[in-house]
C-alpha cells in the first residue's frame, strides 16, 4: 500500500510553483467533446482525476496525443456516448460529459455518481435544467439516459450556485439553438476559466465572471489551444504549510485574487504576506484563532476547510470552522485527533482548541483535501507520521511529496 513518511517538526524554505488547476481542467476536458477540431491543452497536471477523465474520453472515441506539457484531443469521431460506472464511481466530475455529449450528439448515457466520502452529492440541479433545455431524461439501471431532438435555449435560474451544474448546463447551452440565460451561476474561477476556454473554441458566452451567463448558441465549436489557470487550492495548501511551519516560502503560479477571502482571513489571524501578481510569500507569523464559514466563491472555499482545521490545531487560541457546502466533510478530524489535536464536532461546525503539540502517528487518508490536512499536521508534529492511502492525494496534488521535499521537508514516499 502506497504511503508517505513525514518527519517533523520541519522548517520550509524556497519557492514552490503550483500546477494548473485540476478543477479547471476537468470540465475543460469534458468541453473538448464539443469541439470538432483538435484542441491542444498546455501543462495539464499529471493526476489520477485527469487520467480518469482522459480514459473516459478515450472510451468515447477521443484520440489523445502528446504529453502533459502539450496534449491534443481530437473529438471529430466519437463512437460511444456512454460514461460507465467503473469510471464515474471513481470521479464525480465525470458527470460533466453529460451536457457536451447531449448537446452535440443528442444522446448521452452517464452512470449516476452515487454518494462519495464527503456526502450524498446529488445531481438534481444538472438534470432539471438540462430538461428545461429540452432533454428527455430517464434514470435506469443506475444510469442517466438523456436524449434530445436538439436542445433549445431558454432562461434558467439555478436553485443553488453548484459548480458542476453551472459547468454542465453552460456546455449544453453552447450548442443549443437560440439564446440561454443562466442565473445564479457559480462564480468559482474555474467556471470562468471554462467559459473563457469555450469562447476561445468559438462559443458565444457573455457575462463571464458574473452570476448571470448569457449564451448565444452556435452551430459548432472548432478547436484551438488553451492553458488553464493555476490551482488556487493547491496554492492555499502550500501557503498554510508556510504559515504552520513559521517559514518564509514563496508560492507562485496562480492568481492571488482567487484566494482573496482565504488570504484576508489569514491576515486577520495575524499572518504576514507579500503578495505579487502571480504569487504569495509567507513570513514567520504568530497566528491566533480563526473562525471561518465555508461558502460558494467568493466566500471561503470548502476545499480549504480541512487544511484550515490543521492550521487551527497548531496556532494559539480557539477557532470555529463551519462547513456549509458538504454534509460530511470532517473525516480528517478523527485522524488529526489521533495526532493530539483537540477538536469537537457540533453539527456542521468544528471547534478547535489550538496550541496543541501534535505527535506523529499512523494516519489514513479518506478524501483529497482531508489528506492534505494530514500532511500539513505531519509537518509540524513531533516524530514520524505515516500517511496511508496516499492515492487520495494523487487525485489532486501533482508531485506533492517532491514539492515539499524541495521546500526542505523530511518527506518520503513509499510505493
Ligand atoms: C466542485 C469541485 C469541488 C468543490 C465543490 C464546491 C470540481 C471537479 N469539484 O464540486 O472540489 O468542493 O465544487 O466548491 O470542480 N448539489 C446539489 N444538487 C446538484 C449539484 C450540487 O444538491 O445538482 C449540492 C452538492 O451536494 C453540494 C453542493 O451542492 O452539497 C455543492 O456542490 P457543487 O458546487 O456542485 O460541487 P461539485 O461541482 O460537485
XYZ file of C-alpha atoms and ligand atoms in Angstrom:
454
model
C 0.000 0.000 0.000
C 1.403 3.400 -1.005
C 2.226 5.684 1.900
C 4.229 8.715 2.896
C 6.581 9.025 5.812
C 6.950 12.539 7.162
C 9.318 13.505 9.974
C 8.649 16.692 11.837
C 8.755 19.299 13.007
C 10.223 20.958 9.987
C 11.066 24.398 8.635
C 10.466 25.110 4.964
C 12.230 27.487 2.652
C 12.413 28.353 -1.020
C 9.776 28.528 -3.662
C 7.062 26.219 -4.985
C 5.121 26.595 -8.213
C 1.609 25.219 -8.222
C 0.254 23.205 -11.139
C -2.573 24.228 -13.448
C -5.911 23.716 -11.714
C -7.371 20.223 -11.788
C -10.847 21.636 -11.193
C -10.433 23.864 -14.237
C -9.022 21.147 -16.472
C -11.644 18.504 -15.607
C -14.607 20.434 -17.092
C -12.387 21.729 -19.912
C -11.566 18.104 -20.788
C -15.305 17.405 -20.913
C -15.661 20.536 -23.067
C -13.279 19.013 -25.607
C -16.234 16.803 -26.598
C -17.956 19.887 -28.003
C -15.149 20.664 -30.427
C -14.986 19.417 -33.992
C -11.350 20.402 -34.487
C -8.279 19.430 -32.459
C -7.853 21.040 -29.040
C -4.392 21.449 -27.529
C -4.151 21.906 -23.775
C -0.960 23.126 -22.156
C 0.567 21.952 -18.880
C -2.154 19.508 -17.945
C -1.283 18.260 -14.436
C -0.351 14.608 -14.020
C -3.095 13.490 -11.646
C -5.337 10.487 -11.147
C -8.522 12.505 -11.766
C -7.100 13.847 -15.025
C -6.145 10.308 -16.075
C -9.660 9.111 -15.245
C -11.155 11.850 -17.440
C -8.704 11.016 -20.257
C -9.718 7.352 -20.004
C -13.375 8.337 -20.158
C -12.739 10.485 -23.257
C -10.690 7.680 -24.826
C -13.595 5.232 -24.295
C -15.908 7.632 -26.115
C -13.571 7.715 -29.108
C -11.490 10.860 -28.493
C -7.947 10.494 -29.865
C -5.380 11.845 -27.409
C -1.790 12.583 -28.378
C 1.170 14.397 -26.849
C 2.288 14.565 -23.237
C 1.210 16.586 -20.206
C 3.107 19.674 -21.340
C 1.054 19.789 -24.546
C -1.804 17.377 -25.068
C -4.004 17.283 -28.152
C -7.552 15.948 -28.235
C -9.358 15.038 -31.443
C -13.104 14.589 -30.874
C -14.026 14.591 -34.564
C -15.102 10.937 -34.430
C -16.999 9.933 -31.315
C -18.276 6.365 -31.414
C -19.836 5.997 -27.952
C -21.987 8.257 -25.794
C -21.744 6.238 -22.582
C -19.718 7.006 -19.458
C -19.613 3.769 -17.499
C -19.955 3.176 -13.764
C -16.376 1.935 -13.282
C -15.033 5.384 -14.222
C -17.804 7.651 -12.906
C -17.769 5.995 -9.459
C -14.108 6.976 -9.009
C -14.663 10.589 -10.027
C -17.865 12.559 -9.697
C -16.711 15.241 -12.146
C -17.313 12.646 -14.903
C -20.923 13.867 -14.853
C -19.639 16.938 -16.761
C -19.609 14.922 -20.004
C -23.421 14.747 -19.902
C -24.060 18.286 -21.197
C -21.466 18.194 -24.018
C -22.480 14.718 -25.284
C -26.164 15.552 -25.192
C -25.905 18.874 -26.980
C -23.512 17.682 -29.708
C -24.645 14.067 -30.255
C -28.232 14.358 -28.936
C -27.774 11.405 -26.606
C -25.759 10.576 -23.510
C -25.723 7.774 -21.009
C -23.778 8.566 -17.868
C -23.648 6.464 -14.736
C -25.136 8.151 -11.662
C -22.200 9.167 -9.486
C -23.837 7.994 -6.258
C -22.574 9.046 -2.849
C -18.993 9.783 -2.016
C -16.898 10.133 1.074
C -17.910 13.756 1.656
C -21.660 13.436 1.273
C -24.520 12.320 -0.932
C -23.863 14.986 -3.616
C -26.999 14.781 -5.782
C -27.141 15.958 -9.421
C -30.740 17.179 -9.429
C -29.768 20.735 -10.495
C -27.839 19.384 -13.504
C -30.749 17.203 -14.619
C -33.697 19.559 -14.058
C -32.013 22.364 -16.018
C -30.964 20.078 -18.871
C -34.640 19.073 -19.060
C -35.603 22.734 -19.339
C -33.180 22.983 -22.265
C -35.080 20.177 -23.972
C -33.538 16.936 -22.737
C -35.640 13.851 -22.078
C -34.095 12.157 -19.098
C -34.688 8.649 -17.859
C -32.956 7.152 -14.844
C -32.494 3.419 -15.406
C -30.135 0.771 -14.111
C -28.046 3.324 -12.229
C -27.611 5.438 -15.352
C -28.839 8.832 -16.519
C -30.041 8.272 -20.063
C -30.611 11.616 -21.778
C -31.900 12.198 -25.297
C -32.982 15.217 -27.288
C -34.062 16.168 -30.770
C -31.907 19.252 -30.250
C -31.526 21.477 -27.192
C -33.202 24.882 -27.295
C -32.015 27.981 -25.440
C -34.168 29.240 -22.569
C -33.984 31.164 -19.263
C -32.751 29.188 -16.291
C -32.303 30.007 -12.612
C -30.157 27.596 -10.630
C -31.601 26.881 -7.188
C -28.046 26.780 -5.798
C -24.844 28.008 -7.483
C -23.476 24.493 -7.971
C -20.095 24.498 -9.697
C -20.631 21.267 -11.620
C -24.217 22.117 -12.603
C -23.192 25.570 -13.885
C -20.446 23.958 -15.977
C -22.612 21.146 -17.326
C -25.503 23.426 -18.268
C -23.195 26.051 -19.741
C -21.608 23.450 -22.007
C -25.012 22.149 -23.056
C -26.200 25.683 -23.870
C -23.223 26.496 -26.070
C -24.548 24.353 -28.951
C -28.267 24.793 -28.149
C -30.428 26.631 -30.656
C -31.002 30.278 -29.703
C -30.148 32.126 -26.526
C -29.819 30.801 -22.999
C -29.688 32.824 -19.804
C -28.371 31.071 -16.689
C -28.952 32.957 -13.447
C -27.462 32.260 -10.026
C -24.375 30.700 -11.605
C -21.377 29.587 -9.602
C -18.675 32.273 -9.604
C -15.699 29.981 -8.950
C -12.659 30.983 -11.042
C -12.701 27.503 -12.623
C -16.184 28.218 -14.049
C -14.856 31.462 -15.518
C -11.901 29.562 -16.952
C -14.230 27.046 -18.601
C -16.273 29.862 -20.148
C -13.074 31.506 -21.441
C -11.971 28.170 -22.907
C -15.327 27.667 -24.629
C -15.195 31.178 -26.112
C -11.640 30.501 -27.329
C -13.081 27.473 -29.180
C -15.829 29.552 -30.815
C -18.622 29.756 -28.238
C -20.505 32.999 -27.625
C -20.764 33.457 -23.878
C -21.070 36.822 -22.172
C -21.463 37.842 -18.539
C -18.422 35.725 -17.689
C -17.428 36.150 -14.047
C -20.927 37.315 -13.050
C -23.909 35.455 -11.632
C -25.723 35.627 -14.971
C -24.269 33.912 -18.002
C -25.728 34.669 -21.431
C -25.095 32.170 -24.170
C -25.829 32.642 -27.830
C -25.972 29.146 -29.292
C -23.545 28.428 -32.142
C -23.588 25.667 -34.796
C -20.251 24.211 -33.786
C -17.088 24.728 -31.793
C -13.845 24.455 -33.688
C -10.620 23.783 -31.844
C -7.615 25.687 -30.615
C -5.114 25.978 -27.815
C -5.698 26.772 -24.138
C -3.939 26.772 -20.788
C -5.955 26.664 -17.570
C -5.451 28.899 -14.533
C -3.169 27.955 -11.646
C -4.550 25.803 -8.848
C -5.743 28.115 -6.059
C -6.493 25.211 -3.715
C -3.027 23.738 -4.120
C -1.647 27.250 -3.543
C -3.684 27.654 -0.342
C -2.328 24.335 0.901
C 1.306 25.452 0.462
C 0.586 28.885 1.946
C -0.862 27.205 5.042
C 2.209 24.931 5.168
C 4.423 28.033 5.142
C 2.446 29.595 7.998
C 2.203 26.419 10.096
C 5.955 25.826 9.877
C 6.604 29.548 10.503
C 8.679 29.701 7.351
C 9.430 32.098 4.567
C 8.299 30.406 1.355
C 7.102 31.680 -1.961
C 4.087 30.071 -3.634
C 3.776 31.001 -7.307
C 1.889 30.092 -10.473
C -1.603 31.248 -9.511
C -3.663 34.437 -9.252
C -3.693 35.621 -5.594
C -7.040 37.361 -6.146
C -8.576 33.872 -6.441
C -7.665 33.350 -2.782
C -8.655 36.788 -1.566
C -11.036 35.544 1.120
C -8.538 32.982 2.429
C -5.667 35.477 2.446
C -7.772 38.091 4.238
C -8.849 35.548 6.879
C -5.231 34.592 7.450
C -4.206 38.250 7.644
C -6.905 38.873 10.261
C -5.450 35.991 12.269
C -2.026 37.633 12.144
C -0.366 36.184 9.033
C 2.227 38.279 7.247
C 2.405 38.059 3.459
C 3.978 39.671 0.466
C 1.587 39.443 -2.463
C 2.707 39.739 -6.072
C 0.897 39.364 -9.384
C 1.267 35.603 -9.530
C 2.116 34.502 -6.037
C 2.308 34.926 -2.307
C 5.291 34.887 0.043
C 4.706 33.810 3.629
C 6.712 35.059 6.605
C 7.022 33.587 10.081
C 3.957 34.964 11.880
C 2.181 34.363 15.173
C -1.424 33.441 14.377
C -4.387 33.458 16.758
C -7.698 31.559 16.446
C -9.685 31.982 13.235
C -13.401 31.459 12.622
C -14.453 30.548 9.107
C -17.654 29.571 7.339
C -17.349 27.815 4.003
C -19.437 29.355 1.230
C -19.623 29.472 -2.566
C -16.998 31.695 -4.225
C -16.005 34.428 -3.452
C -16.566 33.066 0.071
C -14.261 30.702 1.914
C -13.698 27.546 -0.191
C -14.836 24.211 1.231
C -11.756 22.735 -0.447
C -9.536 24.615 2.038
C -11.586 23.756 5.139
C -9.595 20.647 6.095
C -6.262 22.442 5.720
C -7.604 25.283 7.908
C -8.536 22.830 10.638
C -4.954 21.514 10.568
C -3.732 25.105 10.903
C -6.211 25.847 13.712
C -4.935 22.913 15.795
C -1.451 24.373 15.691
C -1.944 28.106 16.230
C -2.904 29.673 19.557
C -6.498 30.267 20.628
C -9.784 28.664 19.641
C -11.267 28.507 16.160
C -14.703 27.577 14.908
C -14.770 26.217 11.379
C -18.205 25.700 9.875
C -18.815 23.591 6.779
C -21.831 24.774 4.794
C -21.292 23.125 1.402
C -20.893 19.407 2.061
C -22.653 17.414 4.748
C -19.931 15.013 5.796
C -16.651 16.710 5.305
C -14.877 16.237 8.629
C -13.221 12.889 8.122
C -9.816 14.412 8.793
C -10.953 15.293 12.337
C -10.609 11.823 13.942
C -7.232 11.390 12.249
C -5.984 14.784 13.476
C -7.275 13.894 16.941
C -5.090 10.786 16.846
C -2.139 13.137 16.390
C -3.103 15.101 19.520
C -5.467 17.748 18.144
C -8.327 18.962 20.360
C -11.372 19.188 18.075
C -15.046 18.881 18.978
C -17.635 18.428 16.255
C -21.036 20.078 16.784
C -23.302 19.605 13.788
C -21.566 21.199 10.835
C -19.021 23.059 12.978
C -15.597 22.009 14.211
C -14.485 23.708 17.406
C -10.724 23.591 17.545
C -8.664 24.373 20.631
C -5.318 25.403 19.236
C -1.794 25.451 20.568
C -1.583 21.673 20.931
C 1.639 19.830 20.358
C 0.949 17.319 17.616
C 2.681 13.948 17.738
C 3.400 11.828 14.666
C 1.181 8.756 14.257
C -0.023 6.390 11.558
C -2.988 8.145 9.901
C -5.235 7.334 6.978
C -6.300 9.493 4.039
C -10.040 9.475 3.393
C -10.513 12.083 0.682
C -8.392 14.524 -1.244
C -8.404 17.616 0.979
C -8.602 15.621 4.233
C -5.347 14.010 3.137
C -3.715 17.392 2.580
C -4.660 18.345 6.154
C -2.871 15.252 7.471
C 0.300 16.123 5.550
C 0.203 19.659 6.976
C -0.220 18.353 10.518
C 2.639 15.909 9.968
C 4.987 18.753 9.005
C 4.671 20.287 12.471
C 4.171 17.092 14.505
C 6.961 15.663 16.641
C 8.407 12.494 15.130
C 7.245 10.315 12.292
C 3.805 10.352 10.713
C 2.902 7.532 8.378
C 0.253 8.776 5.969
C -1.559 5.801 4.469
C -3.733 5.574 1.340
C -1.959 8.449 -0.375
C -3.724 7.622 -3.645
C -6.310 10.154 -2.465
C -3.613 12.850 -2.692
C -2.656 11.702 -6.183
C -6.156 12.671 -7.338
C -5.433 16.354 -6.955
C -1.888 17.242 -5.836
C 0.754 16.906 -8.510
C 4.094 15.660 -7.111
C 3.180 16.692 -3.573
C 5.986 14.779 -1.828
C 8.587 16.048 -4.324
C 7.389 19.643 -3.969
C 7.513 19.516 -0.159
C 10.922 17.826 -0.291
C 12.173 20.643 -2.495
C 10.942 23.076 0.186
C 13.041 21.196 2.747
C 10.506 18.838 4.351
C 11.621 15.427 5.533
C 9.096 13.513 3.444
C 9.455 10.168 1.743
C 7.029 8.345 -0.470
C 6.978 4.540 -0.279
C 5.257 2.951 -3.274
C -16.824 21.274 -7.260
C -15.367 20.935 -7.069
C -15.101 20.521 -5.632
C -15.597 21.606 -4.675
C -17.036 21.989 -4.971
C -17.533 23.179 -4.156
C -14.710 20.114 -9.253
C -14.319 18.959 -10.081
N -15.031 19.840 -7.966
O -17.565 20.089 -6.969
O -13.699 20.326 -5.484
O -15.504 21.120 -3.356
O -17.183 22.327 -6.372
O -16.710 24.267 -4.367
O -14.715 21.241 -9.690
N -25.658 19.923 -5.185
C -26.969 19.533 -5.229
N -27.512 19.235 -6.446
C -26.799 19.322 -7.602
C -25.462 19.735 -7.548
C -24.909 20.035 -6.311
O -27.634 19.440 -4.212
O -27.356 19.036 -8.684
C -25.041 20.229 -3.879
C -23.908 19.253 -3.532
O -24.403 18.062 -2.970
C -23.082 20.053 -2.572
C -23.236 21.465 -3.089
O -24.391 21.481 -3.939
O -23.607 19.965 -1.285
C -22.044 21.991 -3.873
O -21.781 21.128 -4.942
P -21.153 21.617 -6.311
O -20.935 23.082 -6.277
O -21.977 21.042 -7.416
O -19.755 20.897 -6.280
P -19.106 19.986 -7.392
O -19.282 20.599 -8.732
O -19.505 18.579 -7.189
